[in-house]
Structures are given as structure tokens and as C-alpha cells.
CSV table of C-alpha atoms in Angstrom, one decimal:
chain,number,residue,atom,x,y,z
D,1,UNK,CA,102.7,137.6,125.2
D,2,UNK,CA,99.9,135.1,124.7
D,3,UNK,CA,96.9,135.3,127.0
D,4,UNK,CA,96.3,132.0,128.8
D,5,UNK,CA,92.7,132.7,129.8
D,6,UNK,CA,90.1,134.7,127.9
D,7,UNK,CA,86.5,135.6,128.7
D,8,UNK,CA,83.7,133.9,126.7
D,9,UNK,CA,83.6,135.2,123.1
D,10,UNK,CA,80.5,136.5,121.4
D,11,UNK,CA,79.7,134.1,118.5
D,12,UNK,CA,79.5,137.0,116.0
D,13,UNK,CA,82.6,138.8,117.2
D,14,UNK,CA,85.0,137.8,114.4
D,15,UNK,CA,82.3,138.4,111.7
D,16,UNK,CA,81.5,141.9,113.1
D,17,UNK,CA,85.1,142.8,113.6
D,18,UNK,CA,86.0,141.9,110.0
D,19,UNK,CA,83.1,143.8,108.6
D,20,UNK,CA,85.2,147.0,108.4
D,21,UNK,CA,87.5,145.1,106.1
D,22,UNK,CA,84.8,143.8,103.8
D,23,UNK,CA,85.2,144.4,100.1
D,24,UNK,CA,88.5,146.4,100.4
D,25,UNK,CA,89.8,148.3,97.3
D,26,UNK,CA,92.7,146.7,95.6
D,27,UNK,CA,95.9,148.6,94.5
D,28,UNK,CA,95.8,149.3,90.8
D,29,UNK,CA,98.8,150.0,88.6
D,30,UNK,CA,97.9,152.0,85.5
D,31,UNK,CA,97.3,151.9,82.7
D,32,UNK,CA,94.5,149.3,83.0
D,33,UNK,CA,91.1,148.5,81.5
D,34,UNK,CA,88.5,147.5,84.0
D,35,UNK,CA,85.0,146.2,83.3
D,36,UNK,CA,82.4,146.2,86.1
D,37,UNK,CA,79.3,144.1,85.6
D,38,UNK,CA,76.4,144.0,88.1
D,39,UNK,CA,74.0,141.0,87.8
D,40,UNK,CA,70.7,141.4,89.6
D,41,UNK,CA,69.8,138.0,91.1
D,42,UNK,CA,67.6,136.4,93.7
D,43,UNK,CA,68.9,134.1,96.4
D,44,UNK,CA,69.2,131.1,94.0
D,45,UNK,CA,70.9,133.3,91.4
D,46,UNK,CA,73.4,134.6,94.0
D,47,UNK,CA,74.3,131.0,95.0
D,48,UNK,CA,74.6,130.1,91.4
D,49,UNK,CA,77.1,132.9,91.0
D,50,UNK,CA,79.2,131.2,93.7
D,51,UNK,CA,79.2,128.0,91.7
D,52,UNK,CA,80.0,129.9,88.5
D,53,UNK,CA,83.1,131.4,89.9
D,54,UNK,CA,84.0,128.1,91.5
D,55,UNK,CA,83.9,126.5,88.1
D,56,UNK,CA,86.3,129.2,86.7
D,57,UNK,CA,88.7,128.8,89.6
D,58,UNK,CA,88.8,125.0,89.2
D,59,UNK,CA,89.7,125.5,85.5
D,60,UNK,CA,92.7,127.4,86.7
D,61,UNK,CA,93.5,124.9,89.4
D,62,UNK,CA,92.6,127.2,92.2
D,63,UNK,CA,90.5,126.6,95.4
D,64,UNK,CA,86.8,127.6,95.1
D,65,UNK,CA,85.2,130.0,97.7
D,66,UNK,CA,83.4,128.4,100.6
D,67,UNK,CA,79.8,129.0,101.5
D,68,UNK,CA,80.6,131.9,103.8
D,69,UNK,CA,82.7,133.9,101.4
D,70,UNK,CA,81.0,137.1,100.1
D,71,UNK,CA,83.9,138.7,98.2
D,72,UNK,CA,86.9,137.3,96.4
D,73,UNK,CA,89.9,138.7,94.5
D,74,UNK,CA,91.9,136.4,92.3
D,75,UNK,CA,94.9,137.1,90.0
D,76,UNK,CA,94.6,134.7,87.0
D,77,UNK,CA,97.8,135.9,85.3
D,78,UNK,CA,96.6,137.8,82.2
D,79,UNK,CA,93.6,139.3,84.0
D,80,UNK,CA,92.2,139.8,87.5
D,81,UNK,CA,88.7,139.2,88.8
D,82,UNK,CA,86.9,140.6,91.8
D,83,UNK,CA,83.6,138.9,92.9
D,84,UNK,CA,81.3,140.5,95.4
D,85,UNK,CA,78.1,139.0,96.7
D,86,UNK,CA,75.6,141.7,97.8
D,87,UNK,CA,72.1,141.5,99.2
D,88,UNK,CA,70.3,142.0,95.9
D,89,UNK,CA,73.0,141.6,93.3
D,90,UNK,CA,76.4,140.2,92.4
D,91,UNK,CA,79.2,142.4,91.2
D,92,UNK,CA,81.9,141.1,88.8
D,93,UNK,CA,85.0,143.2,88.1
D,94,UNK,CA,87.6,142.2,85.5
D,95,UNK,CA,90.9,144.1,85.2
D,96,UNK,CA,93.6,143.8,82.6
D,97,UNK,CA,96.8,145.9,81.9
D,98,UNK,CA,96.7,147.7,78.6
D,99,UNK,CA,99.1,149.6,76.3
D,100,UNK,CA,98.3,153.2,75.5
D,101,UNK,CA,99.9,153.4,72.0
D,102,UNK,CA,97.2,154.4,69.5
D,103,UNK,CA,94.5,154.7,72.1
D,104,UNK,CA,93.1,157.9,70.7
D,105,UNK,CA,93.1,156.5,67.1
D,106,UNK,CA,91.1,153.3,67.6
D,107,UNK,CA,88.4,151.7,69.7
D,108,UNK,CA,90.0,150.8,73.1
D,109,UNK,CA,90.3,147.2,74.3
D,110,UNK,CA,87.8,146.3,77.1
D,111,UNK,CA,88.8,144.1,80.0
D,112,UNK,CA,86.3,141.5,79.0
D,113,UNK,CA,88.3,140.7,75.9
D,114,UNK,CA,90.5,138.6,78.1
D,115,UNK,CA,87.6,136.7,79.8
D,116,UNK,CA,86.3,133.4,78.3
D,117,UNK,CA,83.3,134.4,76.3
D,118,UNK,CA,81.1,131.4,77.0
D,119,UNK,CA,81.8,131.6,80.7
D,120,UNK,CA,81.0,135.4,80.7
D,121,UNK,CA,77.8,134.9,78.8
D,122,UNK,CA,76.5,132.5,81.4
D,123,UNK,CA,76.8,134.8,84.4
D,124,UNK,CA,73.8,134.1,86.6
D,125,UNK,CA,71.1,136.8,86.9
D,126,UNK,CA,70.1,139.8,84.8
D,127,UNK,CA,72.6,142.4,83.8
D,128,UNK,CA,71.7,145.7,85.6
D,129,UNK,CA,75.0,147.6,85.0
D,130,UNK,CA,78.0,147.1,82.7
D,131,UNK,CA,80.8,149.7,82.8
D,132,UNK,CA,84.0,149.8,80.9
D,133,UNK,CA,86.6,152.0,82.6
D,134,UNK,CA,90.1,152.9,81.4
D,135,UNK,CA,92.7,154.3,83.8
D,136,UNK,CA,95.4,156.1,81.8
D,137,UNK,CA,98.3,158.4,82.4
D,138,UNK,CA,97.4,162.0,81.9
D,139,UNK,CA,100.4,162.8,79.8
D,140,UNK,CA,99.6,160.2,77.2
D,141,UNK,CA,95.9,161.0,76.6
D,142,UNK,CA,94.2,164.0,75.1
D,143,UNK,CA,90.5,165.0,75.6
D,144,UNK,CA,90.0,165.5,71.9
D,145,UNK,CA,90.7,161.8,71.0
D,146,UNK,CA,88.7,160.8,74.1
D,147,UNK,CA,85.5,162.4,72.7
D,148,UNK,CA,86.0,161.0,69.2
D,149,UNK,CA,86.8,157.4,70.0
D,150,UNK,CA,85.4,156.6,73.4
D,151,UNK,CA,82.6,159.0,74.5
D,152,UNK,CA,79.8,161.0,73.1
D,153,UNK,CA,80.6,164.7,73.0
D,154,UNK,CA,77.0,165.7,73.3
D,155,UNK,CA,76.4,164.2,76.8
D,156,UNK,CA,80.0,164.5,78.1
D,157,UNK,CA,80.4,164.9,81.8
D,158,UNK,CA,83.8,165.5,83.4
D,159,UNK,CA,85.5,166.7,86.5
D,160,UNK,CA,88.8,166.7,88.3
D,161,UNK,CA,88.8,164.1,91.1
D,162,UNK,CA,91.0,163.1,94.1
D,163,UNK,CA,91.5,166.7,95.0
D,164,UNK,CA,92.8,167.6,91.6
D,165,UNK,CA,95.1,164.6,91.1
D,166,UNK,CA,93.1,163.0,88.3
D,167,UNK,CA,90.4,163.7,85.7
D,168,UNK,CA,87.3,161.5,85.0
D,169,UNK,CA,85.3,161.6,81.8
D,170,UNK,CA,82.0,159.8,81.1
D,171,UNK,CA,78.8,160.3,79.1
D,172,UNK,CA,76.4,158.1,81.1
D,173,UNK,CA,75.3,156.4,77.9
D,174,UNK,CA,75.0,152.7,76.8
D,175,UNK,CA,77.2,152.2,73.8
D,176,UNK,CA,76.7,149.6,71.0
D,177,UNK,CA,78.6,147.0,72.9
D,178,UNK,CA,75.9,147.2,75.7
D,179,UNK,CA,78.1,148.9,78.3
D,180,UNK,CA,78.6,152.5,79.5
D,181,UNK,CA,82.1,154.0,79.5
D,182,UNK,CA,84.3,156.0,81.7
D,183,UNK,CA,87.9,157.3,81.2
D,184,UNK,CA,90.1,158.2,84.2
D,185,UNK,CA,93.3,160.2,83.8
D,186,UNK,CA,95.3,159.1,86.8
D,187,UNK,CA,98.0,161.8,87.0
D,188,UNK,CA,100.4,160.9,89.7
D,189,UNK,CA,98.1,158.9,92.0
D,190,UNK,CA,99.5,156.0,94.0
D,191,UNK,CA,98.2,152.5,93.2
D,192,UNK,CA,96.2,152.3,96.4
D,193,UNK,CA,94.6,155.7,95.9
D,194,UNK,CA,93.9,154.8,92.3
D,195,UNK,CA,92.2,151.5,93.4
D,196,UNK,CA,90.0,153.4,95.8
D,197,UNK,CA,89.0,155.9,93.2
D,198,UNK,CA,88.2,153.3,90.6
D,199,UNK,CA,86.1,151.4,93.1
D,200,UNK,CA,84.2,154.5,94.0
D,201,UNK,CA,83.5,155.4,90.4
D,202,UNK,CA,82.2,151.9,89.7
D,203,UNK,CA,80.0,152.0,92.8
D,204,UNK,CA,78.5,155.3,91.7
D,205,UNK,CA,77.2,153.6,88.5
D,206,UNK,CA,76.1,150.5,90.4
D,207,UNK,CA,74.1,152.3,93.1
D,208,UNK,CA,72.7,154.8,90.6
D,209,UNK,CA,71.1,151.9,88.6
D,210,UNK,CA,70.0,150.1,91.8
D,211,UNK,CA,68.4,153.2,93.1
D,212,UNK,CA,66.4,153.7,89.9
D,213,UNK,CA,64.8,150.3,90.2
D,214,UNK,CA,62.2,152.1,92.4
D,215,UNK,CA,61.2,154.4,89.6
D,216,UNK,CA,59.0,151.9,87.5
D,217,UNK,CA,57.5,150.6,90.8
D,218,UNK,CA,56.6,154.2,91.7
D,219,UNK,CA,55.0,154.8,88.3
D,220,UNK,CA,53.0,151.6,88.5
D,221,UNK,CA,51.9,152.4,92.1
D,222,UNK,CA,50.7,155.9,91.0
D,223,UNK,CA,47.9,154.4,88.9
D,224,UNK,CA,46.7,152.2,91.7
D,225,UNK,CA,47.0,155.0,94.2
D,226,UNK,CA,44.9,157.3,92.0
D,227,UNK,CA,42.2,154.7,91.8
D,228,UNK,CA,42.2,154.0,95.5
D,229,UNK,CA,42.1,157.7,96.3
D,230,UNK,CA,39.1,158.2,94.1
D,231,UNK,CA,37.3,155.3,95.7
D,232,UNK,CA,38.1,156.6,99.1
D,233,UNK,CA,36.7,160.0,98.2
D,234,UNK,CA,33.5,158.3,97.0
D,235,UNK,CA,33.2,156.3,100.2
D,236,UNK,CA,33.8,159.4,102.3
D,237,UNK,CA,30.9,161.2,100.6
D,238,UNK,CA,28.7,158.1,100.8
D,239,UNK,CA,29.4,157.7,104.6
D,240,UNK,CA,28.4,161.3,105.2
D,241,UNK,CA,24.9,160.8,103.8
D,242,UNK,CA,24.4,157.0,104.6
D,243,UNK,CA,21.7,155.7,106.8
D,244,UNK,CA,22.0,152.8,109.1
D,245,UNK,CA,21.1,150.1,106.5
D,246,UNK,CA,23.9,151.3,104.2
D,247,UNK,CA,26.6,151.2,106.8
D,248,UNK,CA,27.5,147.4,106.6
D,249,UNK,CA,28.0,147.7,102.8
D,250,UNK,CA,30.1,150.8,103.2
D,251,UNK,CA,32.2,149.2,105.9
D,252,UNK,CA,32.8,146.1,103.7
D,253,UNK,CA,33.9,148.3,100.8
D,254,UNK,CA,36.2,150.3,103.1
D,255,UNK,CA,37.7,147.1,104.5
D,256,UNK,CA,38.4,145.8,101.0
D,257,UNK,CA,40.0,149.1,100.1
D,258,UNK,CA,42.2,149.0,103.2
D,259,UNK,CA,43.3,145.5,102.3
D,260,UNK,CA,44.2,146.6,98.8
D,261,UNK,CA,46.2,149.7,100.0
D,262,UNK,CA,48.1,147.7,102.7
D,263,UNK,CA,48.8,144.9,100.2
D,264,UNK,CA,50.4,147.4,97.7
D,265,UNK,CA,52.3,149.1,100.6
D,266,UNK,CA,53.8,145.7,101.7
D,267,UNK,CA,54.7,144.9,98.1
D,268,UNK,CA,56.5,148.2,97.4
D,269,UNK,CA,57.8,149.5,100.7
D,270,UNK,CA,61.0,147.4,100.6
D,271,UNK,CA,61.8,148.6,97.1
D,272,UNK,CA,61.3,152.2,98.0
D,273,UNK,CA,63.3,151.8,101.2
D,274,UNK,CA,66.1,150.2,99.2
D,275,UNK,CA,66.0,153.0,96.6
D,276,UNK,CA,66.3,155.6,99.3
D,277,UNK,CA,69.4,153.8,100.7
D,278,UNK,CA,71.0,153.5,97.2
D,279,UNK,CA,70.4,157.2,96.5
D,280,UNK,CA,72.2,158.0,99.7
D,281,UNK,CA,75.1,155.8,98.7
D,282,UNK,CA,75.3,157.5,95.4
D,283,UNK,CA,75.6,160.9,97.2
D,284,UNK,CA,78.2,159.5,99.5
D,285,UNK,CA,80.4,158.0,96.8
D,286,UNK,CA,80.2,161.3,94.8
D,287,UNK,CA,81.4,163.2,97.8
D,288,UNK,CA,84.2,160.7,98.4
D,289,UNK,CA,85.8,161.2,94.9
D,290,UNK,CA,86.3,164.9,95.8
D,291,UNK,CA,85.5,166.3,92.4
D,292,UNK,CA,85.8,169.9,91.1
D,293,UNK,CA,84.7,171.5,87.9
D,294,UNK,CA,86.5,171.3,84.5
D,295,UNK,CA,85.9,174.4,82.4
D,296,UNK,CA,82.8,174.2,80.3
D,297,UNK,CA,81.6,170.7,81.5
D,298,UNK,CA,79.1,169.4,84.0
D,299,UNK,CA,80.5,167.6,87.1
D,300,UNK,CA,79.2,164.2,88.1
D,301,UNK,CA,77.3,165.7,91.0
D,302,UNK,CA,75.6,168.4,88.9
D,303,UNK,CA,74.6,165.7,86.4
D,304,UNK,CA,73.2,163.4,89.1
D,305,UNK,CA,71.4,166.3,90.9
D,306,UNK,CA,69.7,167.3,87.6
D,307,UNK,CA,68.9,163.9,86.2
D,308,UNK,CA,68.4,161.8,89.3
D,309,UNK,CA,66.4,164.4,91.4
D,310,UNK,CA,63.1,163.8,89.5
D,311,UNK,CA,63.4,160.0,89.8
D,312,UNK,CA,64.3,160.3,93.5
D,313,UNK,CA,61.4,162.7,94.1
D,314,UNK,CA,59.0,160.4,92.3
D,315,UNK,CA,60.0,157.4,94.5
D,316,UNK,CA,59.8,159.5,97.7
D,317,UNK,CA,56.5,161.0,96.6
D,318,UNK,CA,55.0,157.5,95.9
D,319,UNK,CA,56.2,156.3,99.3
D,320,UNK,CA,54.7,159.3,101.1
D,321,UNK,CA,51.5,159.1,99.1
D,322,UNK,CA,51.1,155.4,100.1
D,323,UNK,CA,51.6,156.2,103.8
D,324,UNK,CA,49.2,159.1,103.7
D,325,UNK,CA,46.5,157.0,101.9
D,326,UNK,CA,47.0,154.2,104.4
D,327,UNK,CA,46.5,156.7,107.3
D,328,UNK,CA,43.4,158.2,105.6
D,329,UNK,CA,41.8,154.8,105.1
D,330,UNK,CA,42.6,153.8,108.6
D,331,UNK,CA,41.1,157.1,110.0
D,332,UNK,CA,37.9,156.9,108.0
D,333,UNK,CA,37.5,153.2,108.9
D,334,UNK,CA,37.9,154.1,112.5
D,335,UNK,CA,35.3,156.9,112.2
D,336,UNK,CA,32.8,154.6,110.4
D,337,UNK,CA,33.3,151.8,113.0
D,338,UNK,CA,32.8,154.4,115.8
D,339,UNK,CA,29.6,155.5,114.1
D,340,UNK,CA,28.3,151.9,113.9
D,341,UNK,CA,29.3,151.2,117.5
D,342,UNK,CA,27.5,154.3,118.7
D,343,UNK,CA,24.3,153.3,116.8
D,344,UNK,CA,24.6,149.8,118.2
D,345,UNK,CA,24.9,151.3,121.7
D,346,UNK,CA,21.9,153.4,121.1
D,347,UNK,CA,19.9,150.4,119.9
D,348,UNK,CA,21.0,148.5,122.9
D,349,UNK,CA,19.9,151.3,125.2
D,350,UNK,CA,16.5,151.4,123.5
D,351,UNK,CA,16.2,147.7,123.9
D,352,UNK,CA,17.1,147.9,127.6
D,353,UNK,CA,14.6,150.7,128.1
D,354,UNK,CA,11.9,148.6,126.4
D,355,UNK,CA,12.8,145.6,128.5
D,356,UNK,CA,12.6,147.8,131.7
D,357,UNK,CA,9.1,148.9,130.6
D,358,UNK,CA,8.0,145.4,130.1
D,359,UNK,CA,9.5,144.4,133.4
D,360,UNK,CA,7.6,147.2,135.2
D,361,UNK,CA,4.4,146.1,133.5
D,362,UNK,CA,5.1,142.6,134.6
D,363,UNK,CA,5.6,143.7,138.1
D,364,UNK,CA,2.4,145.7,138.1
D,365,UNK,CA,0.5,142.7,136.7
D,366,UNK,CA,2.2,140.5,139.3
D,367,UNK,CA,1.1,142.8,142.1
D,368,UNK,CA,-2.4,142.7,140.8
D,369,UNK,CA,-2.4,139.0,140.5
D,370,UNK,CA,-0.9,138.7,144.0
D,371,UNK,CA,-3.8,140.9,145.4
D,372,UNK,CA,-6.3,138.7,143.7
D,373,UNK,CA,-4.5,135.7,145.0
D,374,UNK,CA,-4.7,137.0,148.6
D,375,UNK,CA,-8.4,137.6,148.1
D,376,UNK,CA,-9.0,134.1,146.6
D,377,UNK,CA,-6.9,132.3,149.2
D,378,UNK,CA,-8.6,134.3,152.0
D,379,UNK,CA,-12.1,133.4,150.5
D,380,UNK,CA,-11.4,129.7,150.5
D,381,UNK,CA,-9.8,129.6,154.0
D,382,UNK,CA,-12.7,131.7,155.5
D,383,UNK,CA,-15.1,129.3,153.8
D,384,UNK,CA,-13.4,126.4,155.5
D,385,UNK,CA,-13.5,128.3,158.8
D,386,UNK,CA,-17.2,128.8,158.4
D,387,UNK,CA,-17.8,125.1,157.9
D,388,UNK,CA,-15.6,124.5,160.9
D,389,UNK,CA,-17.7,126.9,163.0
D,390,UNK,CA,-20.9,125.2,162.0
D,391,UNK,CA,-19.6,121.8,163.1
D,392,UNK,CA,-18.2,123.3,166.3
D,393,UNK,CA,-21.6,124.7,167.4
D,394,UNK,CA,-22.8,121.2,168.2
D,395,UNK,CA,-19.7,121.0,170.5
D,396,UNK,CA,-20.6,124.2,172.3
D,397,UNK,CA,-18.8,126.9,170.0
D,398,UNK,CA,-20.5,130.1,171.2
D,399,UNK,CA,-20.4,132.0,167.9
D,400,UNK,CA,-22.5,131.6,164.8
D,401,UNK,CA,-20.8,130.5,161.6
D,402,UNK,CA,-21.4,134.0,160.1
D,403,UNK,CA,-19.7,135.7,163.0
D,404,UNK,CA,-16.8,133.3,163.0
D,405,UNK,CA,-16.3,133.9,159.3
D,406,UNK,CA,-16.4,137.7,159.8
D,407,UNK,CA,-13.7,137.5,162.5
D,408,UNK,CA,-11.5,135.1,160.4
D,409,UNK,CA,-11.5,137.3,157.3
D,410,UNK,CA,-9.0,140.0,158.5
D,411,UNK,CA,-6.9,137.5,160.3
D,412,UNK,CA,-6.6,135.2,157.3
D,413,UNK,CA,-6.1,138.0,154.9
D,414,UNK,CA,-3.2,139.6,156.8
D,415,UNK,CA,-1.6,136.2,157.4
D,416,UNK,CA,-1.8,135.3,153.7
D,417,UNK,CA,-0.4,138.7,152.6
D,418,UNK,CA,2.4,138.5,155.1
D,419,UNK,CA,3.3,135.0,154.0
D,420,UNK,CA,3.5,136.1,150.3
D,421,UNK,CA,5.7,139.1,151.1
D,422,UNK,CA,8.1,136.9,153.1
D,423,UNK,CA,8.3,134.4,150.2
D,424,UNK,CA,9.1,137.3,147.8
D,425,UNK,CA,11.7,138.6,150.2
D,426,UNK,CA,13.5,135.3,150.3
D,427,UNK,CA,13.4,134.9,146.6
D,428,UNK,CA,14.9,138.3,145.8
D,429,UNK,CA,17.4,138.0,148.5
D,430,UNK,CA,18.8,134.8,147.0
């Protein structure tokens, strides 16, 4: 029954809901040949890949993908194509049905033999991975012919997969045609289970190569980190024995070193984080194929653990080393700045003490000047009083000028002193 009224919908609801159905595996009917090509591309290259597949579809009178499409599966009759747009790369998978007659006696036919060569050569981006995979019935294929005509016996890796329902053989080598190879003996697997298994095997190779992109970055970072660590050690020794005049120069060198370390960290952190994620995807895909040992041969997990572990450890070690160096630089910078700030505070305290001493001296001088000022003002006022007493004698003033002056001295002195103190009190109060 349709619902007449619905609450307001989140704008991303449909996109998030359909994410669980993104890039679903397709059912595969064996025997087939499948070629999986991964093109590493930037944003412009990924958009160019959309235009590239659109041109192919127009040639076959089919509708091109819209700007929001990130994966596409198309049956072109003689062959099928799967196009997947990822964050850093574009995956192209071509699948064709094959005949098994004479397979162990001649070079097998790759799926790309059915794809237009000129169109295939113009795939946008740089080829990171190219894998030819053949899915064949177990009863029609023998391991001896497999080794002679398809894979290298010296580096052969094999295991039973899908809980024993199939067998996979590979050598993890790039052959003269520029692609690696994998043979899957399907046993009695259903088309859907076979499709899931083929997709997982292709993803193992894809994510293995994507994860290893962090290895050359880690090797390049090692040289820079070694130089930065040596310089940091030199700076640490210099800071320990430096005087006050050397500190600004050391702080400038330390700031430059911190900028260099942080710049390299910013440039490589995303690559190391991506490699960690890709390594985890490789582990997950290997677990999903449910492999077990074939007598006398390495399994895919054993091969990956032995060959990928050093590369993984190198990337993880470089990332940890960068973070540790960044923390050390930050810690030493903080210590040096603290030392400079303490010395600045000590200088400020010494300056304040000197200013206080000068102020005390000024106050003492001011008190002395004030005492002299009281005496001078009293002298002049008493002189005026003496002249006033001389003139007043003619008017009947009973005291002599000398006596009048003597009496006026303490009165005038106290009055002048009290007036100056009151003036100071008003000034300091305001």
C-alpha cells in the first residue's frame, strides 16, 4: 500500500542506502578469460576515463554514463566490460567466453584480444596493474600444462579456494605481454560464486599494487629523515652549551627544521595512510577467498605475508619515524622557547629592579630638594616679614624687625612644609 505522507528525507539517503550495492560482482559462466587493468589517474584522468567509455558506448549505439555514475557493466555481445571509478584509480575489466580445446598446448587467448586495440591503448592514466585471469573447468585442465604454457614454475603459488570448491594458480610475475597471470579451476561453483571469487582475486592484485605505492615514498623519506635527525641531534647539543647570544640563531634553525619536517609529513602522510588501508584490504580479500594449502606449494596468504611484510613494515616504520621526529622537534622547540622566555623574564626583573633603585634615588633627591625648597621659601618669606616689621614700627609695631623675623621663621617653615605635603598627597591620590 503506498504511503500518502512521508517525513522529510535526508538529501543523501538514497546515495547512502545504495552504497551497499556499489560495485556488485557479476555472475560468470565459465570457461572465460578476464583481463583486469587498473589505471592510476588524477581527477582529470578519472573524468577522462568517463569520456573514454562514453565514446566506446556511442560506437555501439548505447547510452553513455552520466556524471554521477561510478561503476558500469555493459554486455557488448562478443565481450563484456566493467568500469569502476575509485578515489585514486580507474579499474577496467574485460571478459570473453573461451574454448578450452588445446589450452595446455598453446598460449591462451587473453580477454583483451576482443577489445579494439587503439581504444585500449588510449586508456587515460598510467597502468598500475594488468592481470589476465582464466576461469576453467577442473576436469579439462591439468597443472602440468598450466606450468609449461601459462605460469612460471619457479615462482608458482597455488591454493584451493572457496572452501575447496576451486583451485587458483599464479606466479605474481609480469610476463612478456606486460600482464601478470592467474588461472582459476572452477570445479562445480555456481556462476554467482564464481563471479565473487574472480572479483576478489582481481582486487587482491589491485590493492597489493596500490598498497606498494607507499614503498618508494618511504624509501625517499628515509634519507630526508636521517638528515633531519642528524641536524636535530646537533641542535640539541648546541642548545645545551649555548649562551644567550646564540639562542636566537638556534631558534631560527630549529624553526626551519620544524617546517621541513612538517612539510614532508604533510606530503607523505596521505600516501602512508592510503597504503595502510590498501594493505588491510589485501588481508581482507585473502581471507574472503577461503584458501587452503595444495601439497608442496605456497598459498597466496603465505606468499603475501613473506613478500609484503617487509614493504608494509617499511611504510609503517617511515610513518612512525616521521611522527616521532615531529614530536621531538616540537618538544625541543618548546624547551628552547621556554629557556628564552625565562631569560627574558629574568632580564625584565633585573630591569624593574634597576628602575626601582633609580626611583628610590629620585625620591631621596626629591626629598632633599623639597627640604632645600622649604628653607629657601621660608628665607624669602621671613625676609619679607622683616621688611614689613621695619615699616610697621613707624605705625606703632612694638617688636623690632629682628624679633619679628625670629618669630616668623618657625611659623613660616611649618606652613610651607605642611603646604608641600598636602600638595604631594593630592597628586599621589589622583
